[in-house]
Short mmCIF file of C-alpha atoms and ligand atoms in Angstrom, two decimals:
data_model
loop_
_atom_site.label_atom_id
_atom_site.label_comp_id
_atom_site.label_asym_id
_atom_site.label_seq_id
_atom_site.Cartn_x
_atom_site.Cartn_y
_atom_site.Cartn_z
CA UNK A 291 -0.03 0.20 0.11
CA UNK A 292 2.85 2.58 1.35
CA UNK A 293 4.90 1.64 -2.05
CA UNK A 294 2.44 2.22 -4.25
CA UNK A 295 1.64 5.97 -2.76
CA UNK A 296 5.43 6.15 -3.22
CA UNK A 297 5.18 5.32 -6.47
CA UNK A 298 2.60 7.46 -7.45
CA UNK A 299 4.16 10.60 -5.87
CA UNK A 300 7.06 9.69 -7.84
CA UNK A 301 5.30 9.59 -11.37
CA UNK A 302 3.58 12.87 -10.00
CA UNK A 303 6.87 14.58 -9.56
CA UNK A 304 8.28 13.15 -12.76
CA UNK A 305 5.53 14.30 -14.65
CA UNK A 306 5.85 17.78 -13.25
CA UNK A 307 9.50 18.01 -13.81
CA UNK A 308 9.07 17.10 -17.46
CA UNK A 309 6.71 19.92 -17.48
CA UNK A 310 8.97 22.23 -16.35
CA UNK A 311 11.79 21.20 -18.79
CA UNK A 312 9.27 21.17 -21.73
CA UNK A 313 8.49 24.41 -20.80
CA UNK A 314 11.81 25.63 -20.58
CA UNK A 315 13.07 24.52 -23.48
CA UNK A 316 9.79 26.27 -25.66
CA UNK A 317 10.90 29.38 -23.43
CA UNK A 318 14.67 28.78 -24.84
CA UNK A 319 13.71 28.13 -28.41
CA UNK A 320 11.59 31.07 -28.22
CA UNK A 321 14.23 33.45 -26.79
CA UNK A 322 16.73 32.23 -29.26
CA UNK A 323 14.42 32.73 -32.03
CA UNK A 324 14.16 36.44 -30.95
CA UNK A 325 17.87 37.14 -30.46
CA UNK A 326 18.91 35.44 -33.95
CA UNK A 327 16.02 36.98 -36.19
CA UNK A 328 17.15 39.37 -38.40
CA UNK A 329 15.57 42.86 -39.10
CA UNK A 330 15.75 45.13 -42.21
CA UNK A 331 15.04 49.09 -41.57
CA UNK A 332 15.45 51.52 -44.33
CA UNK A 333 18.84 53.46 -43.97
CA UNK A 334 18.26 56.94 -42.64
CA UNK A 335 20.76 59.66 -44.10
CA UNK A 336 22.85 61.14 -41.56
CA UNK A 337 25.40 63.88 -41.66
CA UNK A 338 28.30 63.31 -39.62
CA UNK A 339 30.71 66.60 -39.62
CA UNK A 340 34.03 66.72 -38.26
CA UNK A 341 34.84 70.12 -36.84
CA UNK A 342 36.07 70.47 -33.75
CA UNK A 343 32.79 71.81 -31.86
CA UNK A 344 31.16 68.70 -33.26
CA UNK A 345 33.80 66.53 -31.99
CA UNK A 346 33.95 68.40 -28.43
CA UNK A 347 30.19 67.77 -28.16
CA UNK A 348 30.39 63.94 -29.09
CA UNK A 349 32.99 63.52 -26.36
CA UNK A 350 30.76 65.18 -23.76
CA UNK A 351 27.58 63.12 -24.96
CA UNK A 352 29.90 59.77 -24.78
CA UNK A 353 30.51 60.78 -21.42
CA UNK A 354 27.07 61.54 -19.85
CA UNK A 355 25.29 59.07 -22.11
CA UNK A 356 27.32 55.97 -20.19
CA UNK A 357 28.75 54.59 -23.23
CA UNK A 358 32.14 54.02 -21.34
CA UNK A 359 30.23 52.44 -18.32
CA UNK A 360 29.72 49.84 -20.85
CA UNK A 361 32.17 50.14 -23.63
CA UNK A 362 35.05 50.81 -21.30
CA UNK A 363 36.89 54.45 -20.86
CA UNK A 364 38.91 53.99 -24.55
CA UNK A 365 35.75 52.17 -25.77
CA UNK A 366 37.56 48.83 -26.65
CA UNK A 367 34.48 46.95 -24.99
CA UNK A 368 34.59 44.50 -22.14
CA UNK A 369 32.79 41.50 -20.74
CA UNK A 370 30.10 42.81 -18.58
CA UNK A 371 28.99 39.54 -17.15
CA UNK A 372 30.30 35.92 -17.17
CA UNK A 373 28.71 33.58 -15.02
CA UNK A 374 26.73 30.24 -15.89
CA UNK A 375 23.26 31.52 -14.75
CA UNK A 376 22.92 34.76 -16.51
CA UNK A 377 25.40 34.13 -19.15
CA UNK A 378 28.50 36.05 -21.07
CA UNK A 379 27.22 39.62 -22.14
CA UNK A 380 29.90 41.27 -23.63
CA UNK A 381 30.18 45.15 -24.83
CA UNK A 382 31.42 45.21 -28.35
CA UNK A 383 34.96 46.56 -29.03
CA UNK A 384 33.65 49.62 -30.89
CA UNK A 385 37.07 51.04 -32.16
CA UNK A 386 38.66 50.23 -35.18
CA UNK A 387 41.50 48.03 -33.57
CA UNK A 388 41.45 44.31 -33.55
CA UNK A 389 38.41 42.78 -32.29
CA UNK A 390 36.93 45.99 -32.86
CA UNK A 391 34.44 47.09 -35.58
CA UNK A 392 34.73 45.74 -38.82
CA UNK A 393 36.96 47.64 -41.11
CA UNK A 394 34.09 48.21 -43.48
CA UNK A 395 31.81 49.46 -40.54
CA UNK A 396 29.97 52.43 -42.23
CA UNK A 397 28.05 55.33 -40.82
CA UNK A 398 24.95 53.44 -41.87
CA UNK A 399 26.21 50.88 -39.49
CA UNK A 400 26.55 53.08 -36.66
CA UNK A 401 23.07 54.64 -36.97
CA UNK A 402 21.66 50.90 -37.64
CA UNK A 403 22.82 50.31 -34.21
CA UNK A 404 22.12 53.40 -32.30
CA UNK A 405 18.72 54.04 -34.09
CA UNK A 406 17.35 50.67 -34.33
CA UNK A 407 19.29 48.11 -32.25
CA UNK A 408 20.69 45.87 -34.46
CA UNK A 409 24.12 45.03 -35.90
CA UNK A 410 25.41 45.61 -39.59
CA UNK A 411 23.81 42.01 -40.64
CA UNK A 412 20.53 42.80 -38.89
CA UNK A 413 20.93 40.61 -35.71
CA UNK A 414 19.68 42.28 -32.60
CA UNK A 415 21.91 43.82 -30.07
CA UNK A 416 21.77 42.60 -26.78
CA UNK A 417 21.58 44.74 -23.94
CA UNK A 418 22.82 47.85 -25.99
CA UNK A 419 20.36 50.58 -24.78
CA UNK A 420 19.39 51.42 -28.39
CA UNK A 421 15.57 52.44 -27.08
CA UNK A 422 17.48 55.53 -25.50
CA UNK A 423 20.11 56.22 -28.09
CA UNK A 424 17.29 56.12 -30.82
CA UNK A 425 15.74 59.39 -29.21
CA UNK A 426 18.90 61.31 -29.75
CA UNK A 427 18.61 64.40 -32.11
CA UNK A 428 20.19 63.95 -35.74
CA UNK A 429 23.07 66.58 -34.62
CA UNK A 430 23.81 64.45 -31.53
CA UNK A 431 23.72 61.34 -33.07
CA UNK A 432 25.80 62.67 -35.94
CA UNK A 433 28.31 63.89 -33.06
CA UNK A 434 28.22 60.76 -30.90
CA UNK A 435 29.49 58.93 -34.24
CA UNK A 436 32.05 61.39 -35.72
CA UNK A 437 33.28 61.14 -31.93
CA UNK A 438 33.57 57.45 -31.66
CA UNK A 439 34.72 57.19 -35.38
CA UNK A 440 38.20 58.81 -34.39
CA UNK A 441 38.89 57.42 -31.02
CA UNK A 442 42.30 55.56 -30.94
CA UNK A 443 41.98 52.15 -32.33
CA UNK A 444 42.30 49.30 -29.57
CA UNK A 445 43.44 46.13 -30.09
CA UNK A 446 41.24 43.93 -27.85
CA UNK A 447 39.52 40.41 -29.00
CA UNK A 448 36.36 39.67 -26.87
CA UNK A 449 34.37 36.57 -26.78
CA UNK A 450 30.93 36.18 -28.07
CA UNK A 451 27.54 36.75 -26.20
CA UNK A 452 25.92 33.78 -24.83
CA UNK A 453 22.79 33.52 -22.67
CA UNK A 454 22.27 31.04 -19.85
CA UNK A 455 19.29 29.86 -18.15
CA UNK A 456 18.51 32.62 -16.06
CA UNK A 457 19.22 34.72 -18.73
CA UNK A 458 16.94 33.14 -20.83
CA UNK A 459 14.24 33.47 -18.14
CA UNK A 460 14.51 37.02 -17.48
CA UNK A 461 14.60 38.07 -21.09
CA UNK A 462 11.09 36.11 -21.46
CA UNK A 463 9.53 37.38 -18.45
CA UNK A 464 10.93 40.93 -19.79
CA UNK A 465 12.82 41.46 -16.46
CA UNK A 466 16.32 42.46 -17.97
CA UNK A 467 16.21 44.86 -20.95
CA UNK A 468 17.77 43.00 -23.31
CA UNK A 469 16.40 43.22 -26.74
CA UNK A 470 16.17 47.27 -27.19
CA UNK A 471 15.10 46.30 -30.89
CA UNK A 472 11.80 44.91 -29.69
CA UNK A 473 11.43 48.37 -27.78
CA UNK A 474 11.82 51.01 -30.48
CA UNK A 475 9.26 52.72 -32.61
CA UNK A 476 11.36 52.19 -35.65
CA UNK A 477 8.85 54.55 -37.72
CA UNK A 478 9.67 57.47 -35.80
CA UNK A 479 11.65 60.24 -37.46
CA UNK A 480 14.69 61.87 -35.83
CA UNK A 481 14.49 65.03 -34.06
CA UNK A 482 16.83 67.37 -36.11
CA UNK A 483 18.22 69.22 -33.10
CA UNK A 484 17.55 69.24 -29.28
CA UNK A 485 16.90 72.62 -27.31
CA UNK A 486 19.82 73.73 -25.60
CA UNK A 487 18.63 76.18 -23.76
CA UNK A 488 18.38 75.57 -19.76
CA UNK A 489 14.50 74.78 -18.56
CA UNK A 490 12.22 71.92 -18.67
CA UNK A 491 12.27 70.68 -22.58
CA UNK A 492 15.97 70.33 -22.28
CA UNK A 493 15.60 68.23 -19.04
CA UNK A 494 13.20 66.20 -20.65
CA UNK A 495 15.52 65.59 -23.38
CA UNK A 496 18.22 64.51 -21.14
CA UNK A 497 16.10 62.51 -18.74
CA UNK A 498 15.63 59.84 -21.42
CA UNK A 499 19.05 58.41 -19.68
CA UNK A 500 17.40 57.82 -16.64
CA UNK A 501 14.17 56.34 -17.63
CA UNK A 502 15.88 53.04 -17.94
CA UNK A 503 16.12 52.66 -13.80
CA UNK A 504 13.81 55.35 -12.72
CA UNK A 505 11.37 53.87 -14.82
CA UNK A 506 9.79 56.15 -17.97
CA UNK A 507 7.15 57.78 -15.45
CA UNK A 508 10.45 58.60 -13.31
CA UNK A 509 8.47 57.22 -10.15
CA UNK A 510 11.01 54.62 -9.49
CA UNK A 511 10.21 50.98 -7.93
CA UNK A 512 11.79 47.86 -7.70
CA UNK A 513 15.71 47.13 -7.92
CA UNK A 514 16.73 47.15 -11.30
CA UNK A 515 18.76 43.86 -10.41
CA UNK A 516 18.17 41.85 -7.19
CA UNK A 517 20.08 42.65 -4.39
CA UNK A 518 20.60 46.49 -5.35
CA UNK A 519 18.71 49.32 -3.40
CA UNK A 520 15.26 50.26 -4.84
CA UNK A 521 14.93 53.22 -7.39
CA UNK A 522 13.79 56.17 -5.86
CA UNK A 523 10.79 58.56 -7.32
CA UNK A 524 12.36 61.57 -9.10
CA UNK A 525 9.32 63.62 -9.43
CA UNK A 526 8.27 66.26 -7.20
CA UNK A 527 6.52 63.61 -4.93
CA UNK A 528 9.83 62.04 -4.02
CA UNK A 529 12.81 63.54 -2.24
CA UNK A 530 13.37 65.98 -5.01
CA UNK A 531 10.20 67.70 -4.04
CA UNK A 532 11.99 68.98 -1.19
CA UNK A 533 15.30 69.82 -2.80
CA UNK A 534 16.48 73.02 -3.78
CA UNK A 535 18.35 72.90 -7.28
CA UNK A 536 21.81 73.49 -5.76
CA UNK A 537 20.96 70.30 -3.20
CA UNK A 538 20.12 68.19 -6.72
CA UNK A 539 23.28 69.49 -8.46
CA UNK A 540 25.36 68.65 -5.65
CA UNK A 541 23.69 65.11 -5.13
CA UNK A 542 24.39 64.26 -9.07
CA UNK A 543 28.14 65.59 -8.89
CA UNK A 544 29.23 63.68 -5.42
CA UNK A 545 26.79 60.80 -5.14
CA UNK A 546 25.97 62.24 -1.85
CA UNK A 547 22.30 63.12 -0.90
CA UNK A 548 21.22 66.23 1.61
CA UNK A 549 20.75 63.37 3.88
CA UNK A 550 24.24 62.27 3.86
CA UNK A 551 23.84 58.77 2.29
CA UNK A 552 26.45 58.12 -0.08
CA UNK A 553 25.47 56.42 -3.30
CA UNK A 554 27.31 53.45 -4.50
CA UNK A 555 28.29 54.17 -8.31
CA UNK A 556 27.40 50.51 -9.55
CA UNK A 557 23.86 51.36 -8.18
CA UNK A 558 23.50 55.00 -9.24
CA UNK A 559 25.76 55.98 -11.74
CA UNK A 560 26.59 59.47 -10.16
CA UNK A 561 30.22 59.54 -12.07
CA UNK A 562 28.42 59.84 -15.25
CA UNK A 563 26.15 62.56 -13.63
CA UNK A 564 29.36 64.58 -12.24
CA UNK A 565 30.11 64.93 -15.98
CA UNK A 566 26.88 66.70 -17.09
CA UNK A 567 27.23 70.44 -17.55
CA UNK A 568 25.64 73.08 -14.71
CA UNK A 569 22.91 74.13 -17.17
CA UNK A 570 22.23 70.09 -18.12
CA UNK A 571 21.37 69.19 -14.41
CA UNK A 572 19.77 72.49 -13.70
CA UNK A 573 17.42 71.54 -16.75
CA UNK A 574 17.05 67.70 -15.09
CA UNK A 575 15.79 69.47 -11.81
CA UNK A 576 13.51 71.62 -13.39
CA UNK A 577 11.73 68.85 -15.51
CA UNK A 578 11.54 66.55 -12.48
CA UNK A 579 10.03 69.36 -10.40
CA UNK A 580 7.53 69.59 -13.15
CA UNK A 581 6.44 66.06 -12.87
C1 LIG B 252 24.10 49.16 -20.68
C2 LIG B 252 25.31 48.92 -21.32
C3 LIG B 252 25.82 49.60 -22.57
C4 LIG B 252 25.43 50.95 -22.63
C5 LIG B 252 25.43 52.13 -21.55
C6 LIG B 252 26.09 51.60 -24.21
N1 LIG B 252 26.17 50.16 -24.73
FE1 LIG B 252 26.66 49.83 -27.02
N2 LIG B 252 26.70 47.92 -26.78
C7 LIG B 252 26.44 47.31 -25.61
C8 LIG B 252 26.68 45.80 -25.71
C9 LIG B 252 26.37 44.81 -24.44
C10 LIG B 252 26.85 45.47 -27.01
C11 LIG B 252 27.01 44.06 -27.78
C12 LIG B 252 25.46 43.92 -28.37
C13 LIG B 252 25.46 42.56 -29.09
O1 LIG B 252 26.58 42.45 -29.91
O2 LIG B 252 24.86 41.77 -28.85
C14 LIG B 252 26.76 46.96 -27.59
C15 LIG B 252 27.09 47.39 -29.19
C16 LIG B 252 27.18 48.55 -29.59
C17 LIG B 252 27.74 48.46 -30.99
C18 LIG B 252 27.40 47.66 -32.05
C19 LIG B 252 28.27 47.26 -32.50
C20 LIG B 252 28.09 46.18 -33.88
O3 LIG B 252 28.12 45.07 -33.54
O4 LIG B 252 27.45 46.81 -34.86
C21 LIG B 252 27.64 50.01 -30.80
C22 LIG B 252 27.99 51.02 -32.33
C23 LIG B 252 27.55 50.72 -29.57
N3 LIG B 252 27.29 49.55 -28.85
C24 LIG B 252 27.83 52.10 -29.41
C25 LIG B 252 27.48 52.71 -28.09
C26 LIG B 252 27.45 54.02 -27.96
C27 LIG B 252 28.19 55.10 -28.75
C28 LIG B 252 26.78 54.20 -26.57
C29 LIG B 252 26.70 55.80 -25.70
C30 LIG B 252 25.56 56.53 -26.55
C31 LIG B 252 26.67 52.92 -26.06
N4 LIG B 252 27.21 51.80 -26.98
C32 LIG B 252 26.10 52.47 -24.87
C33 LIG B 252 26.19 47.66 -24.16
C34 LIG B 252 26.01 49.25 -24.17
C1 LIG B 253 21.67 52.39 -13.25
C2 LIG B 253 20.45 52.68 -12.81
C3 LIG B 253 20.22 54.35 -12.92
C4 LIG B 253 20.28 55.14 -13.85
C5 LIG B 253 20.92 55.00 -15.30
C6 LIG B 253 20.43 56.24 -13.18
N1 LIG B 253 19.97 56.05 -11.67
FE1 LIG B 253 19.37 57.46 -10.29
N2 LIG B 253 19.23 55.95 -8.97
C7 LIG B 253 19.37 54.88 -9.13
C8 LIG B 253 19.31 53.91 -7.98
C9 LIG B 253 19.42 52.34 -7.85
C10 LIG B 253 19.51 55.06 -7.01
C11 LIG B 253 19.20 55.02 -5.25
C12 LIG B 253 20.64 54.56 -4.81
C13 LIG B 253 20.81 54.36 -3.12
O1 LIG B 253 19.79 54.29 -2.72
O2 LIG B 253 21.70 54.34 -2.86
C14 LIG B 253 19.58 56.61 -7.45
C15 LIG B 253 19.22 57.49 -6.85
C16 LIG B 253 19.14 58.63 -7.52
C17 LIG B 253 18.83 60.00 -6.70
C18 LIG B 253 18.52 60.33 -5.33
C19 LIG B 253 17.65 60.18 -5.27
C20 LIG B 253 16.92 60.14 -3.94
O3 LIG B 253 15.58 60.37 -3.43
O4 LIG B 253 17.62 60.05 -3.09
C21 LIG B 253 18.76 61.08 -7.45
C22 LIG B 253 18.67 62.44 -7.65
C23 LIG B 253 19.18 60.10 -9.27
N3 LIG B 253 19.37 59.13 -8.88
C24 LIG B 253 19.00 61.00 -10.29
C25 LIG B 253 19.30 60.42 -11.52
C26 LIG B 253 19.49 60.73 -12.85
C27 LIG B 253 18.98 62.45 -13.05
C28 LIG B 253 19.60 60.08 -13.76
C29 LIG B 253 19.76 60.24 -14.95
C30 LIG B 253 20.91 61.32 -15.75
C31 LIG B 253 19.72 58.85 -13.03
N4 LIG B 253 19.63 58.88 -11.81
C32 LIG B 253 20.05 57.45 -13.78
C33 LIG B 253 19.78 53.91 -10.05
C34 LIG B 253 19.64 54.58 -11.72
#
């Protein structure tokens, strides 16, 4: 009698296991298809000037948009994560050195990556925040590309991306922003140029870079990665509603809040916000206060 019960329990567990495994393989195949599917987009013509003002603007944008946090200070790329669970995620060497962008990587290829989130062949770029870079004005996009195209070539061959089981599941349940190509409105035309006078409009344009963590409505929420602190509300309902513009700017330059809390750059990239110009931080403050 007892033996029979154990036999049924055992069979039941096996059936559950089989279902879970089957489910996982379906999810894995679906994610595999999504990451290897080829996309084609109409090429947009972009003017890439090479005067010194444009290069200086490009250099500033590369610093404040976090390109170097992922692609490295010299843009020669790096392995961002490598473990059995999440997998190996690698930011490309985007210089023209060994292991870098192909010799025939054209301005159109740059536009494809930054506007549409796919590589030269139309394969989706993983983790590259193209849903943000796609919103850069044509003028700023041209400046970023102009700057990147002339950085010194660095030889740095890197291994390929590969997703682990946790990476597959998190992607399936949309818990990590892996496939920006799926999040972009590919028909949205490029803004010609952004407002560069201090104020709410400029703040709104810049705040795109904060939306990935602080959420599109800037109300914050759950930690971006489990184990990190929750993401604070940046609207006037949060601390910013009580801070002066000076206190806000000081916080983003030093990582230390008016309450004396020193933020870790790994959680909140304040070494990036420290590089914003005064009028850019002032504009961000004015925009968040208007929400
Ligand atoms: C969150 C990390 C992250 C940030 C920030 C980031 N990138 Fe990337 N980027 C990646 C990763 C990862 C890849 C490789 C994706 C792949 O091959 O699947 C990539 C790929 C690229 C490529 C495509 C190379 C190719 O194969 O066609 C270019 C170009 C690029 N990034 C430029 C930039 C620029 C310029 C910025 C700043 C405006 C930037 N990236 C910001 C992570 C990032
Ligand atoms: C990679 C994710 C990430 C990005 C990108 C990011 N933040 Fe944060 N931010 C955080 C986290 C997490 C905290 C909380 C850190 C802590 O509690 O130590 C935070 C805290 C803050 C705070 C302190 C708020 C408070 O109430 O204490 C401000 C201000 C802030 N961020 C502004 C910005 C701005 C402006 C941008 C865009 C230019 C930005 N952040 C981009 C993750 C991010």
